Coordinates of C-alpha atoms in Angstrom, one line a residue:
M1 CA 23.3 -26.3 -11.4
R2 CA 24.4 -29.1 -13.8
R3 CA 20.8 -30.3 -14.1
V4 CA 19.6 -26.7 -14.9
L5 CA 22.2 -26.3 -17.6
N6 CA 21.3 -29.7 -19.1
S7 CA 17.6 -28.9 -19.0
T8 CA 18.3 -25.6 -20.7
K9 CA 20.2 -27.3 -23.5
L10 CA 17.5 -29.8 -24.0
N11 CA 14.8 -27.2 -24.1
N12 CA 16.7 -25.2 -26.7
S13 CA 16.9 -28.2 -29.0
S14 CA 15.0 -27.4 -32.1
S15 CA 13.2 -30.8 -32.6
V16 CA 13.0 -34.4 -31.6
N17 CA 12.6 -37.3 -34.0
T18 CA 11.0 -40.0 -31.8
L19 CA 8.1 -39.5 -29.6
S20 CA 5.6 -42.1 -28.2
T21 CA 2.4 -42.2 -30.2
R22 CA 0.4 -41.9 -27.0
F23 CA 2.1 -38.7 -25.9
I24 CA 1.8 -37.2 -29.4
I25 CA -1.9 -38.0 -29.5
R26 CA -2.4 -36.5 -26.1
N27 CA -0.8 -33.2 -27.1
Q28 CA -1.7 -33.1 -30.8
S29 CA -4.8 -31.0 -30.1
R30 CA -2.4 -28.1 -29.1
V31 CA 0.3 -28.4 -31.7
A32 CA -0.7 -30.4 -34.8
S33 CA -1.5 -28.6 -38.0
S34 CA -4.7 -30.6 -38.6
P35 CA -7.5 -30.9 -36.1
L36 CA -8.4 -34.2 -34.4
Q37 CA -11.5 -36.0 -35.5
I38 CA -13.7 -37.4 -32.8
K39 CA -16.1 -40.2 -33.4
N40 CA -18.3 -42.5 -31.3
N41 CA -17.5 -46.2 -31.8
K42 CA -20.0 -49.0 -31.2
N43 CA -19.2 -49.2 -27.5
N44 CA -20.0 -45.5 -27.2
S45 CA -16.5 -44.8 -26.1
L46 CA -14.3 -41.9 -27.3
K47 CA -12.0 -42.8 -30.3
I48 CA -9.4 -40.4 -31.5
Q49 CA -8.0 -40.6 -35.0
K50 CA -5.1 -38.4 -36.1
S51 CA -5.0 -37.2 -39.6
S52 CA -1.4 -36.1 -39.5
I53 CA 1.3 -35.6 -37.1
K54 CA 4.5 -33.7 -37.7
N55 CA 7.7 -35.6 -37.2
N56 CA 9.5 -32.6 -35.8
I57 CA 7.8 -31.0 -32.8
N58 CA 9.3 -28.5 -30.5
I59 CA 9.6 -29.8 -26.9
R60 CA 8.2 -26.5 -25.5
Q61 CA 5.1 -26.9 -27.7
I62 CA 4.3 -30.5 -26.8
N63 CA 4.9 -30.2 -23.1
S64 CA 1.3 -29.6 -22.1
D65 CA 1.9 -31.3 -18.8
C66 CA 3.4 -28.1 -17.5
F67 CA 1.8 -26.2 -14.6
S68 CA 0.0 -23.6 -16.8
D69 CA -1.6 -26.2 -19.1
R70 CA -2.8 -28.3 -16.2
H71 CA -4.5 -25.3 -14.5
N72 CA -5.7 -23.0 -17.4
G73 CA -8.3 -25.4 -18.7
P74 CA -8.9 -26.6 -22.3
C75 CA -7.8 -24.6 -25.3
E76 CA -10.2 -23.6 -28.1
L77 CA -9.6 -26.7 -30.1
E78 CA -10.3 -29.0 -27.2
K79 CA -13.5 -27.1 -26.5
Q80 CA -14.6 -27.6 -30.1
Q81 CA -13.9 -31.3 -29.8
M82 CA -16.0 -31.6 -26.7
L83 CA -18.9 -29.6 -28.2
H84 CA -18.7 -31.8 -31.4
Y85 CA -18.9 -34.9 -29.3
L86 CA -21.9 -33.6 -27.4
G87 CA -23.6 -32.6 -30.6
F88 CA -23.4 -28.8 -30.3
K89 CA -21.8 -26.4 -32.8
D90 CA -20.8 -23.8 -30.2
L91 CA -21.1 -22.7 -26.6
D92 CA -24.1 -20.5 -27.3
E93 CA -26.1 -23.5 -28.5
L94 CA -25.0 -25.5 -25.4
T95 CA -26.0 -22.7 -23.1
N96 CA -29.4 -22.1 -24.8
T97 CA -30.2 -25.8 -24.4
N98 CA -29.4 -26.0 -20.7
V99 CA -29.7 -22.6 -19.0
P100 CA -33.3 -21.3 -18.5
E101 CA -34.1 -17.9 -20.1
S102 CA -35.3 -16.5 -16.8
I103 CA -31.8 -16.5 -15.2
R104 CA -29.7 -15.3 -18.1
L105 CA -28.0 -11.9 -18.0
R106 CA -28.7 -10.0 -21.2
E107 CA -27.2 -6.6 -20.3
K108 CA -23.6 -5.8 -21.4
L109 CA -21.1 -6.0 -18.7
G110 CA -19.2 -2.9 -20.0
K111 CA -15.9 -2.4 -18.3
Q112 CA -16.6 -4.6 -15.3
I113 CA -15.0 -7.6 -17.0
P114 CA -12.1 -7.0 -19.5
E115 CA -12.6 -8.6 -22.9
E116 CA -9.1 -10.0 -22.8
G117 CA -7.0 -11.3 -19.9
V118 CA -4.7 -9.0 -18.0
D119 CA -1.4 -9.8 -16.3
E120 CA -1.0 -10.0 -12.5
S121 CA 0.5 -6.5 -12.0
K122 CA -2.3 -4.8 -14.0
M123 CA -5.0 -6.8 -12.2
L124 CA -3.5 -5.9 -8.7
N125 CA -3.4 -2.2 -9.7
E126 CA -7.1 -2.3 -10.8
L127 CA -8.1 -4.1 -7.6
R128 CA -6.3 -1.5 -5.5
E129 CA -8.1 1.3 -7.3
I130 CA -11.5 -0.4 -6.7
A131 CA -10.6 -1.0 -3.0
S132 CA -9.6 2.7 -2.6
L133 CA -13.2 3.6 -3.4
N134 CA -14.4 1.9 -0.1
N135 CA -15.4 4.3 2.6
P136 CA -14.5 2.5 5.8
Y137 CA -16.6 3.1 8.9
K138 CA -16.0 2.1 12.5
T139 CA -18.4 -0.8 13.2
F140 CA -20.0 -1.3 16.6
I141 CA -23.0 -3.5 15.5
G142 CA -22.0 -6.5 17.5
M143 CA -24.3 -9.5 16.9
G144 CA -21.4 -11.9 17.3
F145 CA -18.8 -9.8 15.4
Y146 CA -16.2 -7.7 17.1
D147 CA -13.0 -6.0 16.0
C148 CA -9.8 -7.1 17.7
I149 CA -6.1 -6.5 17.7
V150 CA -4.2 -9.2 15.9
P151 CA -0.6 -9.5 17.3
S152 CA 2.0 -8.9 14.5
V153 CA 3.8 -12.1 15.4
I154 CA 0.7 -14.1 14.5
V155 CA 0.1 -12.0 11.3
K156 CA 3.6 -12.6 10.1
N157 CA 4.1 -16.3 11.1
M158 CA 0.6 -17.7 10.6
L159 CA -1.8 -15.4 8.7
Q160 CA 0.8 -14.6 6.0
N161 CA 2.5 -17.9 6.1
A162 CA 1.3 -20.2 3.3
G163 CA 2.4 -23.3 5.2
W164 CA -0.5 -22.8 7.6
T165 CA -3.1 -21.9 5.0
S166 CA -5.7 -24.7 4.9
P167 CA -9.4 -24.9 5.6
Y168 CA -9.1 -28.6 6.3
T169 CA -8.4 -30.6 9.3
P170 CA -5.3 -32.5 8.0
Y171 CA -6.0 -35.7 6.1
Q172 CA -2.6 -37.2 6.9
P173 CA -1.8 -36.5 10.5
E174 CA 1.7 -38.1 10.2
I175 CA 2.9 -35.2 8.0
A176 CA 1.0 -32.4 9.8
Q177 CA 1.9 -32.8 13.4
G178 CA 2.5 -29.1 14.0
R179 CA -1.0 -28.2 12.7
L180 CA -2.6 -30.9 14.7
E181 CA -0.8 -29.8 17.9
S182 CA -2.1 -26.3 17.3
L183 CA -5.7 -27.6 16.8
L184 CA -5.3 -29.6 20.0
N185 CA -4.5 -26.3 21.7
F186 CA -7.7 -24.8 20.2
Q187 CA -9.7 -27.7 21.6
T188 CA -8.1 -27.3 25.0
M189 CA -8.8 -23.5 24.9
I190 CA -12.5 -24.1 24.1
S191 CA -12.8 -26.9 26.8
D192 CA -11.2 -24.6 29.4
L193 CA -13.4 -21.6 28.7
T194 CA -16.7 -23.5 28.4
D195 CA -15.8 -25.9 31.2
L196 CA -16.9 -28.9 29.1
P197 CA -14.5 -31.8 28.7
F198 CA -14.9 -32.6 25.0
A199 CA -14.3 -30.1 22.1
N200 CA -13.9 -30.6 18.4
A201 CA -11.3 -29.1 16.0
S202 CA -13.6 -26.2 14.8
L203 CA -16.7 -25.8 12.7
L204 CA -17.6 -23.3 10.0
D205 CA -19.0 -20.5 12.1
E206 CA -21.4 -19.8 15.0
S207 CA -24.6 -20.1 13.0
T208 CA -23.8 -23.5 11.5
A209 CA -22.5 -24.6 14.8
C210 CA -25.9 -23.9 16.3
A211 CA -27.5 -25.9 13.5
E212 CA -25.1 -28.8 14.2
A213 CA -25.9 -28.6 17.9
I214 CA -29.7 -28.9 17.4
A215 CA -29.2 -31.8 15.0
L216 CA -27.0 -33.5 17.6
A217 CA -29.7 -33.0 20.2
V218 CA -32.3 -34.6 18.0
R219 CA -30.1 -37.6 17.3
V220 CA -29.4 -38.2 20.9
T221 CA -32.8 -37.7 22.4
K222 CA -34.9 -39.0 19.5
R223 CA -37.2 -36.0 20.0
R224 CA -38.0 -33.5 17.3
T225 CA -38.9 -30.2 19.0
I226 CA -36.3 -27.4 19.6
L227 CA -37.1 -24.4 21.7
Y228 CA -34.9 -21.4 20.8
D229 CA -34.3 -18.3 22.8
T230 CA -35.8 -15.2 21.1
G231 CA -32.6 -13.4 22.2
L232 CA -30.4 -15.4 19.8
H233 CA -28.6 -13.5 17.1
P234 CA -30.9 -13.2 14.0
Q235 CA -28.4 -15.1 11.8
N236 CA -28.3 -18.0 14.2
I237 CA -32.1 -18.3 14.2
G238 CA -32.2 -18.0 10.4
V239 CA -29.7 -20.8 9.8
M240 CA -31.3 -23.1 12.3
A241 CA -34.8 -22.5 10.9
T242 CA -33.5 -23.3 7.4
R243 CA -31.8 -26.5 8.6
S244 CA -34.8 -27.6 10.6
E245 CA -37.3 -27.7 7.8
P246 CA -35.7 -30.6 5.7
M247 CA -34.8 -32.4 8.9
D248 CA -38.5 -32.3 10.1
I249 CA -37.6 -30.5 13.3
N250 CA -40.3 -28.5 15.1
F251 CA -38.5 -25.2 15.7
Q252 CA -40.3 -23.1 18.2
P253 CA -39.5 -19.7 20.0
L254 CA -39.1 -19.5 23.7
D255 CA -39.2 -16.2 25.6
I256 CA -36.9 -16.7 28.6
N257 CA -38.9 -15.0 31.4
Q258 CA -37.2 -15.3 34.7
G259 CA -40.5 -15.7 36.5
N260 CA -41.6 -18.7 34.3
V261 CA -38.5 -20.9 34.3
N262 CA -40.4 -23.7 36.1
N263 CA -43.0 -24.0 33.4
K264 CA -43.3 -27.4 31.7
F265 CA -41.7 -27.4 28.3
G266 CA -43.3 -30.4 26.7
D267 CA -42.7 -34.1 26.2
N268 CA -41.2 -34.0 22.7
V269 CA -38.6 -31.2 23.4
A270 CA -35.1 -32.3 22.5
A271 CA -33.2 -29.2 23.5
I272 CA -33.4 -25.5 24.5
I273 CA -30.9 -23.3 22.9
L274 CA -30.0 -19.8 24.2
Q275 CA -27.5 -17.0 23.6
Y276 CA -25.1 -16.0 26.5
P277 CA -25.0 -13.0 26.6
N278 CA -28.0 -12.5 24.3
T279 CA -28.2 -10.5 21.2
E280 CA -29.2 -7.3 23.0
G281 CA -26.3 -7.7 25.5
L282 CA -28.4 -9.0 28.3
I283 CA -26.9 -11.6 30.7
Y284 CA -29.8 -13.8 31.9
E285 CA -30.1 -14.3 35.6
N286 CA -30.9 -17.6 37.3
L287 CA -30.0 -19.6 34.2
D288 CA -29.0 -22.5 36.4
L289 CA -32.6 -22.8 37.5
L290 CA -33.8 -22.9 33.9
I291 CA -31.3 -25.6 33.1
Q292 CA -32.3 -27.6 36.2
Y293 CA -35.9 -27.6 35.2
A294 CA -35.0 -28.6 31.6
H295 CA -32.9 -31.5 32.9
K296 CA -35.8 -32.7 35.0
E297 CA -37.7 -33.3 31.7
K298 CA -34.6 -34.8 30.1
I299 CA -34.1 -31.8 27.8
L300 CA -30.6 -30.9 26.7
V301 CA -29.5 -27.3 27.1
I302 CA -27.4 -25.7 24.4
M303 CA -25.6 -22.4 25.1
V304 CA -24.3 -20.1 22.4
C305 CA -21.3 -18.5 24.2
D306 CA -19.1 -15.5 23.8
L307 CA -15.6 -16.7 24.5
L308 CA -14.2 -13.5 25.8
A309 CA -17.2 -13.0 28.1
L310 CA -16.6 -16.5 29.5
T311 CA -13.3 -15.2 31.0
L312 CA -15.5 -13.2 33.4
L313 CA -18.9 -14.9 33.5
R314 CA -19.9 -18.3 34.9
S315 CA -19.0 -20.9 32.3
A316 CA -21.5 -23.0 30.4
G317 CA -20.4 -26.1 32.2
D318 CA -20.7 -24.5 35.6
L319 CA -24.3 -23.5 34.8
G320 CA -25.1 -27.1 33.8
A321 CA -25.2 -26.8 30.0
D322 CA -24.9 -30.0 27.9
I323 CA -23.5 -28.4 24.7
A324 CA -21.7 -25.1 24.1
V325 CA -21.2 -23.5 20.7
G326 CA -20.1 -20.2 19.4
S327 CA -17.5 -18.3 17.4
A328 CA -13.8 -17.7 18.1
Q329 CA -13.7 -14.6 15.9
R330 CA -12.8 -12.1 18.6
F331 CA -9.8 -14.2 19.5
G332 CA -7.4 -12.7 17.0
L333 CA -9.5 -12.7 13.8
P334 CA -10.3 -9.5 11.9
L335 CA -13.9 -8.9 10.9
G336 CA -13.3 -9.7 7.2
Y337 CA -16.7 -8.6 6.1
G338 CA -18.2 -11.5 8.0
G339 CA -15.6 -14.3 7.7
P340 CA -13.9 -16.6 7.7
H341 CA -14.1 -17.3 11.4
A342 CA -13.9 -20.5 13.3
G343 CA -16.9 -22.0 15.0
F344 CA -16.6 -24.3 18.0
M345 CA -18.5 -26.9 19.9
S346 CA -17.9 -28.6 23.3
V347 CA -20.1 -31.2 25.1
A348 CA -20.5 -32.5 28.6
N349 CA -20.1 -36.3 28.2
L350 CA -18.7 -39.0 26.0
A351 CA -22.2 -40.0 24.7
L352 CA -22.6 -36.5 23.2
A353 CA -18.9 -36.5 22.0
R354 CA -19.5 -39.6 19.9
Q355 CA -22.3 -37.8 18.1
M356 CA -20.3 -34.6 17.6
P357 CA -19.8 -33.3 14.0
G358 CA -16.4 -32.7 12.5
R359 CA -13.2 -34.1 14.0
I360 CA -11.4 -34.4 17.3
V361 CA -7.6 -34.3 17.6
G362 CA -6.2 -36.6 20.2
V363 CA -2.8 -37.7 21.6
S364 CA -1.3 -41.1 21.0
R365 CA 2.2 -42.6 20.7
D366 CA 4.1 -43.8 17.6
Q367 CA 6.0 -47.0 17.1
Q368 CA 9.1 -45.5 18.8
G369 CA 7.0 -44.5 21.8
N370 CA 7.1 -40.8 21.1
I371 CA 4.0 -38.6 21.6
A372 CA 2.1 -38.3 18.3
Y373 CA -1.1 -36.4 17.4
R374 CA -3.9 -38.1 15.5
L375 CA -7.5 -37.7 14.5
T376 CA -9.3 -39.5 17.3
L377 CA -12.8 -39.0 15.9
Q378 CA -13.8 -38.5 12.2
T379 CA -17.5 -38.7 11.7
R380 CA -18.1 -37.1 8.3
E381 CA -19.9 -38.8 5.4
Q382 CA -16.9 -38.7 3.0
H383 CA -14.7 -40.7 5.3
I384 CA -15.1 -43.8 7.4
R385 CA -18.6 -43.2 8.7
R386 CA -20.3 -42.9 5.3
D387 CA -24.1 -43.2 5.8
K388 CA -23.7 -43.2 9.6
A389 CA -22.0 -39.8 9.5
T390 CA -23.2 -37.2 12.1
S391 CA -22.8 -34.3 9.7
N392 CA -22.0 -33.5 6.1
I393 CA -19.4 -30.9 7.2
C394 CA -16.4 -31.3 4.9
T395 CA -14.1 -28.2 5.5
A396 CA -13.6 -26.8 8.9
Q397 CA -11.8 -23.6 9.8
A398 CA -8.3 -24.9 10.5
L399 CA -6.4 -21.7 9.8
P400 CA -8.8 -19.4 11.8
A401 CA -9.0 -21.9 14.6
N402 CA -5.2 -22.1 14.8
I403 CA -4.9 -18.3 14.8
S404 CA -7.4 -18.1 17.7
A405 CA -5.5 -20.7 19.6
M406 CA -2.2 -18.8 19.1
Y407 CA -4.0 -15.6 20.1
A408 CA -4.9 -17.2 23.4
I409 CA -1.4 -18.6 23.9
Y410 CA 0.1 -15.2 23.1
H411 CA -1.9 -13.3 25.7
G412 CA -2.3 -16.1 28.3
P413 CA -5.2 -16.4 30.8
N414 CA -4.4 -13.3 32.8
R415 CA -4.2 -11.0 29.7
L416 CA -7.4 -12.3 28.3
V417 CA -9.2 -11.5 31.6
Y418 CA -7.6 -8.1 31.5
I419 CA -8.9 -7.4 27.9
A420 CA -12.4 -8.6 28.9
K421 CA -12.4 -6.3 32.0
M422 CA -11.3 -3.3 30.0
I423 CA -14.1 -3.8 27.5
H424 CA -16.7 -4.3 30.3
K425 CA -15.4 -1.2 32.3
A426 CA -15.6 0.9 29.1
T427 CA -19.2 -0.3 28.5
S428 CA -20.2 0.4 32.1
F429 CA -18.7 3.9 31.9
L430 CA -20.6 4.6 28.7
S431 CA -23.8 3.3 30.2
Q432 CA -23.5 5.5 33.4
T433 CA -22.6 8.6 31.3
L434 CA -25.7 8.1 29.0
K435 CA -28.0 7.5 32.0
A436 CA -26.6 10.7 33.7
N437 CA -27.7 12.7 30.6
G438 CA -31.2 11.3 30.5
I439 CA -30.6 8.5 28.0
Q440 CA -32.5 5.3 28.5
V441 CA -30.3 2.2 28.8
V442 CA -32.5 -0.9 28.6
H443 CA -30.6 -3.6 30.4
K444 CA -28.7 -3.5 33.7
C445 CA -26.7 -6.7 33.4
F446 CA -24.4 -6.7 30.4
F447 CA -20.9 -7.4 29.2
D448 CA -20.0 -5.3 26.1
T449 CA -23.3 -4.4 24.5
L450 CA -25.9 -1.7 25.3
K451 CA -29.4 -1.2 24.0
I452 CA -30.4 2.4 24.2
L453 CA -33.1 4.8 23.1
P454 CA -31.9 7.9 21.3
L455 CA -33.3 11.3 22.1
N456 CA -33.8 12.0 18.4
K457 CA -33.3 8.9 16.2
Q458 CA -33.2 10.7 12.9
L459 CA -30.7 13.3 14.2
F460 CA -28.6 10.5 15.8
D461 CA -28.4 8.6 12.5
L462 CA -27.1 11.8 10.8
K463 CA -24.5 12.3 13.5
C464 CA -23.4 8.7 13.2
E465 CA -23.0 9.2 9.5
E466 CA -20.9 12.3 10.0
K467 CA -18.7 10.4 12.5
R468 CA -18.5 7.4 10.2
I469 CA -19.9 5.0 12.8
N470 CA -22.1 1.9 12.2
V471 CA -24.4 0.9 15.1
R472 CA -27.2 -1.6 15.3
N473 CA -30.7 -0.3 14.5
Y474 CA -33.7 -2.1 16.0
N475 CA -37.1 -2.0 14.5
D476 CA -38.6 -0.3 17.6
G477 CA -36.4 2.8 17.3
Y478 CA -33.7 1.6 19.8
I479 CA -30.1 1.3 18.8
G480 CA -27.4 -1.2 19.9
I481 CA -23.7 -0.3 20.6
S482 CA -21.1 -3.1 21.1
L483 CA -17.6 -2.2 22.3
D484 CA -14.5 -4.2 21.4
E485 CA -10.8 -4.5 22.1
K486 CA -9.7 -2.2 19.3
Q487 CA -11.8 1.0 19.6
L488 CA -12.6 1.3 23.3
K489 CA -11.7 5.0 23.9
L490 CA -12.7 6.1 20.4
V491 CA -16.3 4.8 20.6
I492 CA -16.8 6.1 24.1
F493 CA -15.9 9.7 23.2
V494 CA -17.5 9.8 19.8
I495 CA -20.8 8.4 21.0
F496 CA -20.8 10.6 24.1
F497 CA -20.0 13.6 21.8
I498 CA -23.0 12.7 19.6
Y499 CA -25.3 12.7 22.7
L500 CA -23.9 16.0 24.0
E501 CA -24.7 17.5 20.6
L502 CA -28.2 16.0 20.7
I503 CA -28.8 17.3 24.3
C504 CA -27.7 20.8 23.2
V505 CA -30.1 20.6 20.3
R506 CA -32.9 19.6 22.6
K507 CA -32.1 22.4 25.1
K508 CA -32.1 25.0 22.3
S509 CA -35.4 23.7 21.0
K510 CA -36.9 24.2 24.5
I511 CA -35.5 27.7 24.8
N512 CA -37.0 28.7 21.4

């Protein structure tokens, strides 16, 4: 309290007579009555000459080292000084010189951006008004994104707790032991579910994890062809194709046909990457045979896994996969319009682990002999590996990864299996009901996703719009429905109700 009072007295003082010249020059651009003149000396370095400085300057005015001045950017006078030094009279001239005409926005923005700044409360009110215009739908598109129930204890203590908010794996483990312990739990969870011994501390998302996996395979095998399952999610294929081009990787499709698993793949194939279950919901049979044939040709197998499905299905490690990647989104993370969600990667042996991107959290002991958590492997280019880095990944998804780890801890193994069984039973019930009413369901072996053929596609779309439901639309007229933890009963009854209406419409048309 005494320090506060003394500080208040000091700040209320009207003036100060002695100030260091360096401090005055630094802040004179904000408070002096005359502008600073900037010239280039012979060494082409910046030289500042002050024309006049007031002897009496208010402390509140000169204290530009306060939080707001450090974060609000340069003032108008400082901008003019920089423009003068660069040889431009204003920002328009600088922009016209450097920004191509083809990408400039000429239309007026109108009310989209206020001409003057607004305070926080007004801004929040405006954002709430904009958000209220959204028309939320129930989404059952799937493709790697599923709604889930986030336990309130995790929302309160992690998601809304600023102490956990960070996209980074900690730089200084000695001051972030709690976060590192939680990331170790994330690695353990991934390793247990995929049945592969080495897992990293998260990646950006599933698509980039796929791209990192094929890059790892190319580095290890010294081969440059990747065969990808045509049943991969489209976004995964897109990101890998984009990443493959500059890396000179031959990225080729592979239609996994159960009758042709023993075909020769080729001498220059580094890896086969497949989705498990695939994007249409199909669970491939005899995958272990495919993996065995691949290993005979020294080809690595990468499986893009659904974590919740792995609680019921054979694990990637049990099937013989070398690398497992995927997203931990449905472990406690809301859809969030596509992110952020934590990607993961786990591998089968130490040789692959040494080539893994990102970081691995390990356990050691400090000088007193106590258990301590540290970063066992850090392979990014900005750190110790430099040009030998396995990836340019900088940020990871530490907060989403920790939330997913806590979600698993909160439920425990038995409850996770229960959630998975409830989703699968609901999907099976929906499949049987649709078949009983003459609706074609494409795949027999599935976990939570169905591909079906509507009786009347146009009418079905209209009914989905009425019920505010988003489903996946295929180019061939089929639709996809993916069930999740949050809307099990709702989607079953709503979709079934839509089909009952369609059946009634079909019967009426036959009578007429």
